[in-house]
Amino acid sequence: MNKITFVKFIITCIPFSSVTLCILVLSSLNITFATTQSLNTKLDEQLVFNTEQVDELLTYLEDIRTQEPEKVARELIGLDKSFSKMTKEQQYRLHLLQSHSYALSGEMDKSLLLLSQNLNKPFQKNMLYFKARMLYLQANIYSHFNNYIESLKSLHQLLPLLSKVDDIESEVYGYSLAVELFEQIDLNDEALKYAKILFGKYERLQRPRHKCFALYSYVNSQFGKNGSEKNQWAEFESLYQESFNQCKLANEKMMMALSLLGKATILMQREQFEKAKSISTAALELSVSIPYDIISIESYLLLAEIERKELRLVKSQEVARKALDLSLAASAHELTTRIYLLLSKLSEELNQTNIALKYLKLYQYSYSKLLNETQSKIIAFETTKLDYLEKERQIRYLNKDRELYTAKAELTESQRNNERMMFLLICGSLVVLTLFAINMTLQKRKYMRLAQFDALTGIFNRGTGQNLAENRYIKDSMSGIDFSVVLFDLDRFKSVNDNYGHAMGDWVLKKVCEVVNKECRSSDIFTRFGGEEFVLFMPNTSESVAREVAVKCKARILAIDTRYSGHEFTISASFGVATSTEKDLSLDPILQRADIAMYQSKEQGRQCT
């Protein structure tokens, strides 16, 4: 990646507060940019961790991290001591600032290690936008240090993530990064594709900084692809001017200078040389004020080309040599190559044959080196095999193949249609049969439940409950295990129906089953025997335990509060308990003894066991 891209990531990789908010923060802490005290010192003086002040400090550092990197590095050392007390969002912001600070100081390994440690951990759904920002920063750092394989891998992870996070800042810088990387490997169509996606979100953008990057990415990609279309020059010039206006509002001097250079290039092509020269000079002054040599070189190079257009060859050569000195110092290979070519042409036009030949050889050597670098980038791109590009290339190849085999396709189309119809018919039949089978299964379950369970109370009906209990009793009796039966009948239930209606009787039955169920074990078989009569079959249960359960059930029934039904009355039941003996061959004698016991309890005054 060229150095323009690297400075852009420095400016944009971490969330910014608005200018107004920044001023408020500085005012509240009684500091100025000229004479500022350490905000960490302010926190230390209070000896209390204050989340709001940490947010203010992080916001302040994000705003000055490019202008005062050394100061930011000092503040981060102090702030790192409070890392464990920070919220997760504050921790992510701190790590982004630290990674950015390491990158600025040339400590690439430290920066990438910190980013990798965060990216290897899971992110909460509401924090995914921090993952996007970290991937963006990671890709930028790799690209700046010419590791295009890793840079494209990071981009491959970033692009699908942008559609999942509701974070316009991540989208702006993520798509801007995609545009820059694809332009560097001469995939202009792909660059324009993502520039259009970003420009399509322009109406959603609120902050001038976002509009600045979105506009510049779009117009620069359009001009790079369609710059030879004269009928579009006026539109491009207008977009570059709007990009400059938005960048000026955001105080993005680097982007302001780039926008001016784009506009000046169009004016030069339209032969409006004085305007082009004036705007190029303004771009040069901006680049010097940053300072940023790459844009200064671009400005000198454009000024030299303008002078050449106006046939001031000596002046053009002088300006081009200034550009060359800066370019060699900055190791800007692409710009150096362009300058060598320009100086070769100028020297030839000035009849300086030997000098022209020298510059031509330098150009050829530099151009060959530049081609190798471009080839390395393309190889890196091919190595990563990004899915979306691979699919698009495959589609293009398939389209070519389709053209070659059109005749064969026409002959087989009818057969394919028949196969499709047969396939659809089979699938449709399978779907219908599946739905029918599902419906039959559901119906079967429904009727089986109706056949096994009492519709009103939800417990087993007499037939099912007694059958299950009989089977269990046979197994238990063979092992000599006790089997108990608790039979109970609600007292004076007919009077409830007569006095309050059958709906109230139904309520009582359901309520009784509800409270008795709470005393039942998982092995017990609770059954409605008919009307208001119920039985509890209790496998592996002695008579004493069964009697205790009966007493608890009686108490629960008596404790039912009937006020919620709209009437006040008492519910009670008479219980009979019987346990199996060695002489019992089936449940019938046990049920009979339990029934006799229950009627004895009724004769003793009801509500007995």
Coordinates of C-alpha atoms in Angstrom, one line a residue, residues 456 493 496-497 500-510 565 567 569:
L456 CA -61.1 -32.7 31.7
F493 CA -69.6 -33.3 45.2
V496 CA -71.4 -28.5 44.4
N497 CA -72.9 -29.2 41.0
Y500 CA -73.0 -23.7 41.8
G501 CA -73.4 -25.5 38.5
H502 CA -71.4 -28.1 36.5
A503 CA -68.7 -25.6 35.4
M504 CA -67.9 -25.1 39.1
G505 CA -67.8 -28.9 39.5
D506 CA -65.3 -29.1 36.6
W507 CA -63.2 -26.5 38.3
V508 CA -63.1 -28.5 41.5
L509 CA -62.1 -31.7 39.7
K510 CA -59.2 -30.0 37.9
S565 CA -63.6 -19.5 41.7
H567 CA -67.7 -18.9 45.5
F569 CA -67.0 -23.5 50.1

